[in-house]
Short mmCIF file of C-alpha atoms in Angstrom, two decimals:
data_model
loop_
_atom_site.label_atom_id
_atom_site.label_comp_id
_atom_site.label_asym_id
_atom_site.label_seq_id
_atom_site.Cartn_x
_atom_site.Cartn_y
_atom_site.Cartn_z
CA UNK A 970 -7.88 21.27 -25.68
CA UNK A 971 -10.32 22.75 -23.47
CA UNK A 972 -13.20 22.01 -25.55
CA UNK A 973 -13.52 18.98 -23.28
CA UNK A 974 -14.34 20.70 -20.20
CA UNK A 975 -17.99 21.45 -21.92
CA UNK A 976 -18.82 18.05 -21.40
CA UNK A 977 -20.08 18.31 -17.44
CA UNK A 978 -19.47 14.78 -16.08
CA UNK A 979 -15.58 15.53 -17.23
CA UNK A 980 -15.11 19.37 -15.88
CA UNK A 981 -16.71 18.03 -12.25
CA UNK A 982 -13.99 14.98 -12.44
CA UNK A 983 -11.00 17.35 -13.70
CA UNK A 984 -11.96 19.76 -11.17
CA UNK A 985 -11.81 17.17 -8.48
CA UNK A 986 -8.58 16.24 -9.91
CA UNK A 987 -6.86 18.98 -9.68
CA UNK A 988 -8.51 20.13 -6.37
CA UNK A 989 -7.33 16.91 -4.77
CA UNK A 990 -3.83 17.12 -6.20
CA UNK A 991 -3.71 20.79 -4.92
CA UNK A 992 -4.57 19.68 -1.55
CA UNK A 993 -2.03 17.04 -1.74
CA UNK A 994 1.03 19.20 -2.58
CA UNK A 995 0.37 20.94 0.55
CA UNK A 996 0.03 17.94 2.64
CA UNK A 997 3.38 16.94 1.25
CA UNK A 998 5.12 19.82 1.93
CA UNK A 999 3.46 20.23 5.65
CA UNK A 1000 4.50 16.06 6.18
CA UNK A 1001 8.24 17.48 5.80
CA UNK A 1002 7.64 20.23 8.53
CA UNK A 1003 6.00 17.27 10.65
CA UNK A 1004 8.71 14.59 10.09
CA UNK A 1005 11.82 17.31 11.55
CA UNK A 1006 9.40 18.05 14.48
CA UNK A 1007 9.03 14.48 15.26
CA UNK A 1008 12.19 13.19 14.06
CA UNK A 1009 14.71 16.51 13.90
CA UNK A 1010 18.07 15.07 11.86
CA UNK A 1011 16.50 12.12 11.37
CA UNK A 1012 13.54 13.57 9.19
CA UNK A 1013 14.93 12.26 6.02
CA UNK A 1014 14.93 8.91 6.49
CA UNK A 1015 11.16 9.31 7.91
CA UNK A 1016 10.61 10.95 4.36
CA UNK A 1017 12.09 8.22 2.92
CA UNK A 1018 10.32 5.59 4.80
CA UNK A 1019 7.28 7.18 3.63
CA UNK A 1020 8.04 7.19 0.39
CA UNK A 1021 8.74 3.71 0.18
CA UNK A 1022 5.54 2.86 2.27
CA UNK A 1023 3.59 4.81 -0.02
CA UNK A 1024 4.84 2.77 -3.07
CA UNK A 1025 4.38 -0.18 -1.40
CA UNK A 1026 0.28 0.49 -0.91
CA UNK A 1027 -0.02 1.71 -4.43
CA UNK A 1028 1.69 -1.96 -5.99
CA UNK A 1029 -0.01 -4.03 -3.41
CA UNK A 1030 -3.75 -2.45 -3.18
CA UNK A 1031 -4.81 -0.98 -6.55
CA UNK A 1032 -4.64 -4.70 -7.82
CA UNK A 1033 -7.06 -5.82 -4.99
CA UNK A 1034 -9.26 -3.15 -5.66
CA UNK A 1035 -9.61 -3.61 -9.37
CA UNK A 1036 -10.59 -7.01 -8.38
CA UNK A 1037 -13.53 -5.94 -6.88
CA UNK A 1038 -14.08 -2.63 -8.64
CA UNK A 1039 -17.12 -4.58 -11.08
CA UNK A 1040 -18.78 -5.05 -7.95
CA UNK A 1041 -18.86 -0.99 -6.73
CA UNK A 1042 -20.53 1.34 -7.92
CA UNK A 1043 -17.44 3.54 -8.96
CA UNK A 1044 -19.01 7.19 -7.76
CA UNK A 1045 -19.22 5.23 -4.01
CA UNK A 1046 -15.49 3.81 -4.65
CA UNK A 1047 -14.28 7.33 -5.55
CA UNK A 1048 -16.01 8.98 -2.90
CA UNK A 1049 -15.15 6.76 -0.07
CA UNK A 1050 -11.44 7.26 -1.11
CA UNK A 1051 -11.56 10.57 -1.11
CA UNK A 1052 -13.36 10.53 2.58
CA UNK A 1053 -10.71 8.27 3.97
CA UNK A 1054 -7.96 10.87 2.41
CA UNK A 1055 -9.94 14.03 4.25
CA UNK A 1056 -9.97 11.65 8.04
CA UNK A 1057 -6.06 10.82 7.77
CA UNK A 1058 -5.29 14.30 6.56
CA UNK A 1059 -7.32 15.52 9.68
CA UNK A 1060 -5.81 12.94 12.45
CA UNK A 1061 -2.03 14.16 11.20
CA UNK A 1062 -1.39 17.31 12.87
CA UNK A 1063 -2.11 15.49 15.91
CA UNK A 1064 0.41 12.46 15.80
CA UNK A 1065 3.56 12.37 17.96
CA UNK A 1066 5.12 9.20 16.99
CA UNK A 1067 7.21 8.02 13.87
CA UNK A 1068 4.98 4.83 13.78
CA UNK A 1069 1.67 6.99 13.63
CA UNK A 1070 3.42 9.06 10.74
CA UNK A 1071 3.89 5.64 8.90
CA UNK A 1072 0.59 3.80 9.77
CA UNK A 1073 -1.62 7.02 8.71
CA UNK A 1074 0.62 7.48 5.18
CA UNK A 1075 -0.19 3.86 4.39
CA UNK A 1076 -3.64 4.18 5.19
CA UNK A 1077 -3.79 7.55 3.09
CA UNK A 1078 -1.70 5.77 -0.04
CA UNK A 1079 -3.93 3.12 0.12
CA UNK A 1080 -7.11 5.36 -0.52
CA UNK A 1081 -5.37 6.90 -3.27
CA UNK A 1082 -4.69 3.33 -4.95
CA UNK A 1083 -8.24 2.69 -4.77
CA UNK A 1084 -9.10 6.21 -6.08
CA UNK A 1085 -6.82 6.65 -8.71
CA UNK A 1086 -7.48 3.61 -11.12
CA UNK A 1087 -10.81 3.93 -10.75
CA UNK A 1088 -10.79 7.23 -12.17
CA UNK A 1089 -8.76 6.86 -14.93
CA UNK A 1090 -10.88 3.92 -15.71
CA UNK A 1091 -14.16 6.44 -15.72
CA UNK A 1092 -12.84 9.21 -18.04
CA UNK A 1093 -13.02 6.56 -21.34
CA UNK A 1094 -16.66 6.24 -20.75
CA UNK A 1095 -17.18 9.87 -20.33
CA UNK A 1096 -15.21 10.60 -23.12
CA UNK A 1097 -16.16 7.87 -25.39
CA UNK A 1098 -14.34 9.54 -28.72
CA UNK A 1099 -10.89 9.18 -28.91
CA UNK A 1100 -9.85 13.04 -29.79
CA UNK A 1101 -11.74 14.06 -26.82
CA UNK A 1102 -9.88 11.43 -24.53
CA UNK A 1103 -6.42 12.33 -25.80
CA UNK A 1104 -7.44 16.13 -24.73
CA UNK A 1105 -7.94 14.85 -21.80
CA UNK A 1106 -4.59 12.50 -21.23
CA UNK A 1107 -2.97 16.31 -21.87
CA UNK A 1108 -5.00 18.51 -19.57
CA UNK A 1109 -4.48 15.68 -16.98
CA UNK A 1110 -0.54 15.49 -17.72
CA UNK A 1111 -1.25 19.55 -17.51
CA UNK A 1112 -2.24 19.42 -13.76
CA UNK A 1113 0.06 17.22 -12.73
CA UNK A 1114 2.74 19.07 -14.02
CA UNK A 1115 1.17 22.43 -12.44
CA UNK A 1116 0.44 21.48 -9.22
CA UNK A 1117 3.97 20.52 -8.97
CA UNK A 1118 4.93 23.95 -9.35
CA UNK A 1119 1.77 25.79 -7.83
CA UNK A 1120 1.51 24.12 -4.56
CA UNK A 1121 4.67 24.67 -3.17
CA UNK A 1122 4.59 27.79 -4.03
CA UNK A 1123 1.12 27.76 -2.17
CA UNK A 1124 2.46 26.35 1.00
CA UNK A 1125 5.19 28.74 0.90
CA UNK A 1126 2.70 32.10 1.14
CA UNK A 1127 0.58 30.63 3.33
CA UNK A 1128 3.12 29.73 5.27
CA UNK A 1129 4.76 33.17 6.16
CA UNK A 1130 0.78 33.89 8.08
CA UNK A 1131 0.20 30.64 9.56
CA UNK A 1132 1.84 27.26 10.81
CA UNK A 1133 2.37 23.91 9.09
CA UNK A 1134 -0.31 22.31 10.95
CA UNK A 1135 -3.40 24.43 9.04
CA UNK A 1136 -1.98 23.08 5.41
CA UNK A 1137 -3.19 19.80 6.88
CA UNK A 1138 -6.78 21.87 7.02
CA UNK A 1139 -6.56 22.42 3.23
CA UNK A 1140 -5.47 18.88 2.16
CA UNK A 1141 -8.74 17.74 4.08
CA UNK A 1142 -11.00 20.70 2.29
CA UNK A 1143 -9.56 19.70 -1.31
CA UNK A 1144 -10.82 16.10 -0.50
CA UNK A 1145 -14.03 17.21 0.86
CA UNK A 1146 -14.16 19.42 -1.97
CA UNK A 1147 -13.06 16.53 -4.81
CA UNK A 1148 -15.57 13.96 -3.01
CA UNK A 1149 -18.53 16.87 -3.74
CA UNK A 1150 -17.74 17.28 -7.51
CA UNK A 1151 -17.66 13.16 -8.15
CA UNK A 1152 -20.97 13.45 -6.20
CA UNK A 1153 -22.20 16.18 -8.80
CA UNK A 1154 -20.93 14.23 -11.87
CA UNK A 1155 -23.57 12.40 -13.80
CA UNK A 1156 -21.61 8.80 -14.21
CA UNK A 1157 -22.07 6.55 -17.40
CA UNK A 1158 -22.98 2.86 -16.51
CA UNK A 1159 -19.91 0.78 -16.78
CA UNK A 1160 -19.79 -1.66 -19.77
CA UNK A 1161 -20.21 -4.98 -18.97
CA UNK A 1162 -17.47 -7.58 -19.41
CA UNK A 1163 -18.05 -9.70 -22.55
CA UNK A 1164 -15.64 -12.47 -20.91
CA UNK A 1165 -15.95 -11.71 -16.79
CA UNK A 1166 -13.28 -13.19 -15.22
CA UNK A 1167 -13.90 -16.07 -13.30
CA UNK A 1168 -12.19 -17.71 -10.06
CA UNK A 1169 -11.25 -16.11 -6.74
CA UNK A 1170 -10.12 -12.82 -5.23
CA UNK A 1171 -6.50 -14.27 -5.91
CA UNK A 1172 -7.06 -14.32 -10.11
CA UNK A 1173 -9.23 -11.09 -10.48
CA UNK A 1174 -6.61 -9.15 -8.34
CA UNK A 1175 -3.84 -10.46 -11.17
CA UNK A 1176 -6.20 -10.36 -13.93
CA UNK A 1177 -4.41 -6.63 -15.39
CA UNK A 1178 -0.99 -7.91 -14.75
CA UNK A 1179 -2.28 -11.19 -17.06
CA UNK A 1180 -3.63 -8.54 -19.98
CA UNK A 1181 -0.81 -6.67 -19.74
CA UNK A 1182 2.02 -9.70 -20.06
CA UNK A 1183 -0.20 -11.82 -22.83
CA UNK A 1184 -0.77 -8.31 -25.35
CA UNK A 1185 2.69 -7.66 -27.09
CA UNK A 1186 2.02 -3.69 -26.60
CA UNK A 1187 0.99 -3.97 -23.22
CA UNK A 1188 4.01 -5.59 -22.47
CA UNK A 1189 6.20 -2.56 -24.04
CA UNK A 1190 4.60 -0.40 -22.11
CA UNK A 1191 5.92 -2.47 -18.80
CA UNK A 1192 9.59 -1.40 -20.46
CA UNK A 1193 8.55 2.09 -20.81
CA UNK A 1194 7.25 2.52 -17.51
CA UNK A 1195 10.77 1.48 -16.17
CA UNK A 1196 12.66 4.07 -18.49
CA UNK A 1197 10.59 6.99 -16.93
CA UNK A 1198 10.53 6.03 -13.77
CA UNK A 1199 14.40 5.34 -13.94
CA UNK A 1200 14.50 9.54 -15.29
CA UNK A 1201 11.99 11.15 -12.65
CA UNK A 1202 13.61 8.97 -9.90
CA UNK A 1203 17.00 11.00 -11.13
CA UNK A 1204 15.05 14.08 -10.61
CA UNK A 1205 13.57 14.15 -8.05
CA UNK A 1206 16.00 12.08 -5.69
CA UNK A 1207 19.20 14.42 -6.76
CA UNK A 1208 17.93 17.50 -7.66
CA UNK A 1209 18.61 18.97 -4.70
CA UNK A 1210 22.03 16.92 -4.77
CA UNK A 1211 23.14 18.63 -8.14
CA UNK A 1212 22.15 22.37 -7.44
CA UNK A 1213 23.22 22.77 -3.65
CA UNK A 1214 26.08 20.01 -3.51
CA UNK A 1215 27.35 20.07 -7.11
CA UNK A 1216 27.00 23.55 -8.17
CA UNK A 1217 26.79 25.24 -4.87
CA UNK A 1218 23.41 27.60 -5.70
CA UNK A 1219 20.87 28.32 -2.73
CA UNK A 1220 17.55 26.05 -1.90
CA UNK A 1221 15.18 28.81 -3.58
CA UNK A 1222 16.98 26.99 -7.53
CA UNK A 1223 15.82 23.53 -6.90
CA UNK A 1224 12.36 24.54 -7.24
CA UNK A 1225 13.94 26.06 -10.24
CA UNK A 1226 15.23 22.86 -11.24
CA UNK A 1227 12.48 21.17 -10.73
CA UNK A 1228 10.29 23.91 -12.39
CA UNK A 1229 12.39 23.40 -15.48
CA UNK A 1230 11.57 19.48 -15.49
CA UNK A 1231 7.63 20.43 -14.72
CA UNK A 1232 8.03 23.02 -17.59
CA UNK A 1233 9.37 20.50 -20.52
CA UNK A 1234 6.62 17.81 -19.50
CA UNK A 1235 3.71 21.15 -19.91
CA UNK A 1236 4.96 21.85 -23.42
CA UNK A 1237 4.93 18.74 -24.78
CA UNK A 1238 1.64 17.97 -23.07
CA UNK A 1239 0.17 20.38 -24.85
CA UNK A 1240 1.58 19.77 -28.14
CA UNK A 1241 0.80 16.37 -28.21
CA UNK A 1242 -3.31 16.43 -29.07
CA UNK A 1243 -2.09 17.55 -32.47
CA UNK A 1244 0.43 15.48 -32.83
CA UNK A 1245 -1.33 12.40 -32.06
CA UNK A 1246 -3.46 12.93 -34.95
CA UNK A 1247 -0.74 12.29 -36.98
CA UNK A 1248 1.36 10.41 -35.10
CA UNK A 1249 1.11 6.59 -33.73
CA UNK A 1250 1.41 6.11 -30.35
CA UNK A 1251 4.21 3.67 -31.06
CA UNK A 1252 6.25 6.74 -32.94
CA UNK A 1253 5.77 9.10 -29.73
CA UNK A 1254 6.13 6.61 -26.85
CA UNK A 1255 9.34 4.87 -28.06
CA UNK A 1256 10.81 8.28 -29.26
CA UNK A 1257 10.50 9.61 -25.68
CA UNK A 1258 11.99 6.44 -24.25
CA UNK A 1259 14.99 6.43 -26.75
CA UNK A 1260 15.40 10.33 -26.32
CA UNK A 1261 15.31 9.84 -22.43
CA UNK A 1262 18.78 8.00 -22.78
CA UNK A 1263 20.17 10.57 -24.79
CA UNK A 1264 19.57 13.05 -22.33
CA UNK A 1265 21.40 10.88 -19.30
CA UNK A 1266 24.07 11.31 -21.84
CA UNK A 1267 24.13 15.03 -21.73
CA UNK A 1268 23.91 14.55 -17.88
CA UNK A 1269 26.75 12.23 -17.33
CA UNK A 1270 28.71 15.49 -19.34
CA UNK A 1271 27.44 17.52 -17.02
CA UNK A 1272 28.30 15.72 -14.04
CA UNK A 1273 31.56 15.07 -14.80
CA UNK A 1274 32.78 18.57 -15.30
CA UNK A 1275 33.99 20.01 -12.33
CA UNK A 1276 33.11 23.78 -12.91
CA UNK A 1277 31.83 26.32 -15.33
CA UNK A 1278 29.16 28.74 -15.41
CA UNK A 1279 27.15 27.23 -18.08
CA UNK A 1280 26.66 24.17 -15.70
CA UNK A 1281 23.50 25.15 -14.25
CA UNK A 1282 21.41 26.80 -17.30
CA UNK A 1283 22.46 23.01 -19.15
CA UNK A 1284 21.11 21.16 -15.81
CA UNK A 1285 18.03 23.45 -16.45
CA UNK A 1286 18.17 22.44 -20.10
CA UNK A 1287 18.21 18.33 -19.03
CA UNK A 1288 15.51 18.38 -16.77
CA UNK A 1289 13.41 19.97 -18.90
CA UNK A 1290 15.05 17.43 -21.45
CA UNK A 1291 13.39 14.53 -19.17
CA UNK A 1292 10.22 16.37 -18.47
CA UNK A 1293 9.26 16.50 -21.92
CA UNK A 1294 10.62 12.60 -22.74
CA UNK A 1295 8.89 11.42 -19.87
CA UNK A 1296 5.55 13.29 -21.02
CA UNK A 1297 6.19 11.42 -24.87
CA UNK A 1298 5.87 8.44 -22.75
CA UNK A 1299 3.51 8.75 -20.26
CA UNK A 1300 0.47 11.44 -22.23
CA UNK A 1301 -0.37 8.82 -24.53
CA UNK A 1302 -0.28 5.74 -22.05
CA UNK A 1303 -4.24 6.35 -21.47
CA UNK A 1304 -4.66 5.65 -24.90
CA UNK A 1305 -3.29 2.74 -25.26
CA UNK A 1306 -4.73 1.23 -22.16
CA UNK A 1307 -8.04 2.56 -23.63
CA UNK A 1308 -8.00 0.88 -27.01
CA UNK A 1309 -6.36 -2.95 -25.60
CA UNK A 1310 -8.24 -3.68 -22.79
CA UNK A 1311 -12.34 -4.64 -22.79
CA UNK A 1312 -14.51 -2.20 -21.91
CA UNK A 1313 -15.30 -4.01 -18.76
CA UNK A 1314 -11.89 -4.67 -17.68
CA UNK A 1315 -10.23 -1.08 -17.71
CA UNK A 1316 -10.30 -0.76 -14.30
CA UNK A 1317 -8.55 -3.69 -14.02
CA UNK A 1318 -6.32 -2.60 -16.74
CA UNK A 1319 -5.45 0.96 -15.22
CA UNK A 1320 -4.93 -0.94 -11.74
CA UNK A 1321 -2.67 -3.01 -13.05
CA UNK A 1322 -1.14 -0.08 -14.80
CA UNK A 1323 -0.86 2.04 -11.41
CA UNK A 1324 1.15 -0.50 -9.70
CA UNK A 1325 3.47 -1.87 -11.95
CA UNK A 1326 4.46 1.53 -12.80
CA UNK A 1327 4.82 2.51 -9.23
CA UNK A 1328 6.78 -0.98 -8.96
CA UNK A 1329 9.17 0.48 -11.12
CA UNK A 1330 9.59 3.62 -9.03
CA UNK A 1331 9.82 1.65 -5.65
CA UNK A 1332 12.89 0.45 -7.53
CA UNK A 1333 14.43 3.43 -8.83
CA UNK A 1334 13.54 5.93 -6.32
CA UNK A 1335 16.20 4.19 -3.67
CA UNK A 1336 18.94 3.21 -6.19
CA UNK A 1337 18.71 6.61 -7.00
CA UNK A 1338 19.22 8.21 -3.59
CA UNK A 1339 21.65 5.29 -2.44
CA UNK A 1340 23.88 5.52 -5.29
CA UNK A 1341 24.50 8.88 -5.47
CA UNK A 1342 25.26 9.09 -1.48
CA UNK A 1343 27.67 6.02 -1.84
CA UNK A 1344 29.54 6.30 -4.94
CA UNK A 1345 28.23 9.55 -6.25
CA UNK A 1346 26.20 11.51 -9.04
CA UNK A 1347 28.58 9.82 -11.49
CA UNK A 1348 27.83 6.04 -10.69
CA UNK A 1349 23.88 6.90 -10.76
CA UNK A 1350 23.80 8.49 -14.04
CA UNK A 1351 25.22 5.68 -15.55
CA UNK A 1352 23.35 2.88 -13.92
CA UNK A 1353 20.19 4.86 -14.33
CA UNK A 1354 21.14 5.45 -17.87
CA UNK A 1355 21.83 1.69 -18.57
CA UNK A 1356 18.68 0.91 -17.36
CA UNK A 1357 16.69 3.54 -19.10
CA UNK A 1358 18.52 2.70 -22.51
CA UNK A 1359 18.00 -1.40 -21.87
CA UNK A 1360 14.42 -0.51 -21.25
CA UNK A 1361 13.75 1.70 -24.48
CA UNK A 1362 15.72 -0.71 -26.41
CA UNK A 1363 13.54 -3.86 -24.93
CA UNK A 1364 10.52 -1.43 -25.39
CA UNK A 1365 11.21 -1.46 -28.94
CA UNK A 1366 11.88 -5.23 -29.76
CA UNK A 1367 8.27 -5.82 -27.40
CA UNK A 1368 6.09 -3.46 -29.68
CA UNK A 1369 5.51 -4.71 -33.01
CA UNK A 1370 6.26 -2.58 -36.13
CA UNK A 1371 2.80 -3.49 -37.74
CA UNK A 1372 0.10 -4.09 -34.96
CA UNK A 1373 -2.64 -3.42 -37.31
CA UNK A 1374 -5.84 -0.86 -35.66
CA UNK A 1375 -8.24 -3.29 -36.58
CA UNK A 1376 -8.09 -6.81 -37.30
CA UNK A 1377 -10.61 -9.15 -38.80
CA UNK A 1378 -11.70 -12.33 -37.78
CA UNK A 1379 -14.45 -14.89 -37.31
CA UNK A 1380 -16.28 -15.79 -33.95
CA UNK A 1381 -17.15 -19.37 -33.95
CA UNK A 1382 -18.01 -20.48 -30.50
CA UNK A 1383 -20.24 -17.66 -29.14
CA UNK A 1384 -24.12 -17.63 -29.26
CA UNK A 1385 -25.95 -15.63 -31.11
CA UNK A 1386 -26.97 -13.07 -28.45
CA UNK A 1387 -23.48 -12.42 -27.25
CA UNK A 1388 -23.08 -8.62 -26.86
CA UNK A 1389 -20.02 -8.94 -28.25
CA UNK A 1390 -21.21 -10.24 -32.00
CA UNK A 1391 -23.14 -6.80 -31.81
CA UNK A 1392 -22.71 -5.57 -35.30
CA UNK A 1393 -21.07 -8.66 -36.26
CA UNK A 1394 -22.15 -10.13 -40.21
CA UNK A 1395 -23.22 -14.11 -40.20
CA UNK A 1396 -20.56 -16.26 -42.01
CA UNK A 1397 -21.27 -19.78 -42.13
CA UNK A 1398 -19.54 -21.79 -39.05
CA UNK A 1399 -20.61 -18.50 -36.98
CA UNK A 1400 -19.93 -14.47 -37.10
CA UNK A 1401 -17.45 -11.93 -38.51
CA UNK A 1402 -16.51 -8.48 -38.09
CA UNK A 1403 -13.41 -6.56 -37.11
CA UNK A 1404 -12.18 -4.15 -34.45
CA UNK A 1405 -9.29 -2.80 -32.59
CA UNK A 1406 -7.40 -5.84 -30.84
CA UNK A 1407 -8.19 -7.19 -27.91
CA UNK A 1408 -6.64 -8.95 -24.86
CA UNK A 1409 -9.59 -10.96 -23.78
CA UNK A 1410 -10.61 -13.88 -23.34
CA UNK A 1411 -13.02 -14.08 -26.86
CA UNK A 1412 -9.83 -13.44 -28.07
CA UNK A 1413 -6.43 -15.62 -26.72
CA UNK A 1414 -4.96 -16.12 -30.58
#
C-alpha cells in the first residue's frame, strides 16, 4: 500500500492531508474547552450548533465551488483554503461571544468545502492507474481513522504543559504546513471537459447532483451514503451516552469506544486493496451496507439488557462492527466516483459527493442525539436501524446486477476532432469504440 507514496506529487498531498487533519483534531478538541468558557452548562448546545453550522457550509458551498472549480487553478483553490483555515484558527482564541464562535466555524467549514472536493478530485490525475488509486482510497481511509485516535490523545499531553488556547497555535501551523506541501506538489493539468456544461452559476453548482441522480450507480451510492451516516451518527452522538449513562464506566472508555469503531474501519481499510482486485465494488459496498443493519441488530440486544459484564467488551465488539461496515462502504466510494464521472467533471462529481453525504449526516447527527435524550437509546437504535436497513435495501434495487465495465457504442453526431473519438475506429454514419460508462452529456442513453 505504501508503494504509492513514491510517486512525489501524492506523498506532498497525503502529507498535507494528514497534517491538516492532525491540526484539526486539536482545534476540535480546544473548540470544546472554548465553548464551556464562553458558554459554561450551556457548552453543548454551542457544540451542537456548530456542528450543525458546519454541515450546513459543507451541503451549501462545495456545490458552488465545484461550479467554478474549471475556472481555478486547483493548487491556488487548495492553498487559499488552507490560508483561510490558518486566519480563523488564529482569530479563535481571541473571541468572547457565542455569535463569533458560530460566524468563524462557518467561515472555517466553508474553506474546508472548498478544499476538500478539490482534492479528492486531484488524486485521480496523480494517480492515473486504478491499483494505485485504490491504495490510496485506503491510506486516506487510514488517516482518517488515525487521527481520530492520535489527536486527542495529542491534545491530551500537550495539554497537562500548556492551555487550550496554544492547540489553536497548532491547528494554524498544520494549515500553514498543508498549504506548503500543495505548494511543493508538481500538479497534473486538469482534463478538459469533452461536454462543458453550459448555463449559469445556478446549473454548474447542480451539475454533480444531476450526474449523480441520472447514473443508476451514482444514485446507489446516494442510499449508501445515508446507511453510514445513519451508523457513525449512532456513534458518535451516543457513545458517550452508552458507556457513562448505560454502563456506568469512566470518560477515559469512550475514547475506548470510539477507538474500537476507529480500529474496525483501519482493518478493513487495509484489507481492502487486495480485495478489490477480486472483488466488485458493488459486492463490497452493498455488503457493508447490508452488514451495517445487522450490527444495529446486535445493538438493539445490547441496549435492551439491563446488566451484565459482557455488555461493554460486545459494545466494543459493535462499534468496531460499524467501523469496519462503514469503511466497506465508504474506501471504495473514490472509485466509483473515479470511473462514472468525465474527467473534467470530477470535481464537480466529488462536490456533489461531499455534500450530499454530509446532507445525510445533518440529518442523522440530530435524530440521533434527540432521540436518545427523549425516548431513549432504545427508540434510536431502531429508527436508525430502519433507516440504515431501508437504505441498503434501496441501495440494492438502485445498483444494477450487470452494469457492464465497458460498453460499446457508436458516436454519430461529433466531429471528427472531438477529443473524445480519440482512439475511436470509423464506422460508417460516424465512430466506434468502447469504454467504462459515462454520465455525460456525449452520452444521455
Amino acid at each position: 500500500m505504501l508503494s504509492v507514496l513514491r510517486n512525489r506529487a501524492y506523498r506532498h498531498l497525503f502529507t498535507a492531508q494528514v497534517i491538516a487533519l492532525v491540526g484539526t483534531g486539536l482545534a476540535t478538541v480546544a473548540l470544546g474547552l472554548l465553548a464551556y468558557d464562553i458558554a459554561g452548562a450551556d457548552a453543548g448546545s454551542v457544540l451542537g450548533t456548530a456542528l450543525a453550522i458546519k454541515m450546513v457550509a459543507y451541503v451549501a458551498i462545495a456545490p458552488a465551488i465545484g461550479a467554478v472549480a474549471d475556472r481555478l487553478p486547483r493548487r491556488a483553490l487548495m492553498v487559499g483554503a488552507d490560508l483561510t483555515r490558518a486566519a480563523v484558527a488564529l482569530s479563535l482564541p481571541f473571541v468572547d461571544q457565542v455569535w463569533q464562535v458560530y460566524a468563524l466555524i462557518f467561515l472555517l467549514q466553508s474553506a474546508s468545502a472548498a478544499f476538500t472536493p478539490t482534492f479528492q478530485a486531484v488524486i485521480p490525475d496523480v494517480l492515473p492507474a486504478e491499483r494505485d488509486y485504490t491504495q490510496a482510497l485506503s491510506l486516506s481511509r487510514l488517516a482518517y481513522d488515525l487521527e481520530s485516535l492520535f489527536s486527542p490523545a495529542l491534545a491530551a499531553a500537550l495539554l497537562s504543559v500548556i492551555t487550550y488556547n496554544w492547540l489553536f497555535l497548532g491547528t494554524v501551523a498544520g494549515f500553514l504546513a498543508s498549504a506548503a506541501l500543495v505548494v511543493s506538489a508538481v500538479l497534473p493539468k486538469p482534463a478538459v471537459p469533452e461536454a462543458p456544461t453550459t448555463g449559469g452559476v445556478y446549473t454548474k453548482a447542480t451539475a454533480g447532483a444531476r450526474l449523480f441522480f441520472g447514473t443508476p450507480q451514482l444514485r446507489s451510492l446516494l442510499a449508501l451514503n445515508l446507511a453510514v451516516a445513519a451508523a457513525s451518527a449512532m456513534v458518535t452522538v451516543n457513545s458517550v451516552v452508552y458507556v457513562r449513562d448505560r454502563l456506568d464506566l469512566d470518560a477515559a472508555d469512550v475514547s475506548l469506544a470510539l477507538g474500537a469503531y476507529g480500529a474496525g474501519s483501519t482493518i478493513v481499510a487495509l484489507l481492502l486493496p487486495r480485495v478489490l482486485d477480486r472483488i466488485c465494488d458493488r459486492a463490497v459496498m452493498l455488503s457493508g451496507a447490508l452488514l451495517l443493519t445487522l450490527v444495529f441488530g446486535g445493538l438493539g440486544a445490547v441496549t435492551a439488557v439491563g446488566s451484565g459484564g459482557w455488555r461493554w467488551p460486545a459494545l466494543l465488539l459493535t462499534w468496531a462492527a460499524f467501523g469496519a461496515a462503514c469503511s466497506m462502504v465508504l474506501t471504495p466510494t473514490g472509485r466509483l466516483i473515479r470511473r462514472l464521472a468525465p474527467p473534467g467533471e470530477r470535481a464537480q462529481a466529488f462536490a456533489a459527493q461531499f455534500a450530499l453525504s454530509h446532507s445525510c449526516w445533518l440529518l442523522t447527527y440530530p435524530l440521533a442525539g434527540w432521540l436518545g435524550a427523549k425516548a431513549g437509546l432504545g427508540a434510536a437504535v431502531a429508527a436508525l436501524g430502519a433507516i440504515a436497513l431501508a437504505a441498503g435495501l434501496l441501495a440494492v434495487r438502485l445498483w444494477p446486477s450487470e452494469a457492464p465495465v465497458a460498453m460499446e457504442h457508436e458516436h454519430t453526431d461529433l466531429d471528427d476532432g472531438h477529443p473524445h473519438l480519440v482512439g475511436a475506429r470509423p464506422v460508417p454514419n460516424g465512430w466506434r469504440h468502447s469504454h467504462s460508462q459515462l454520465a455525460d452529456g456525449l452520452h444521455v442513453h
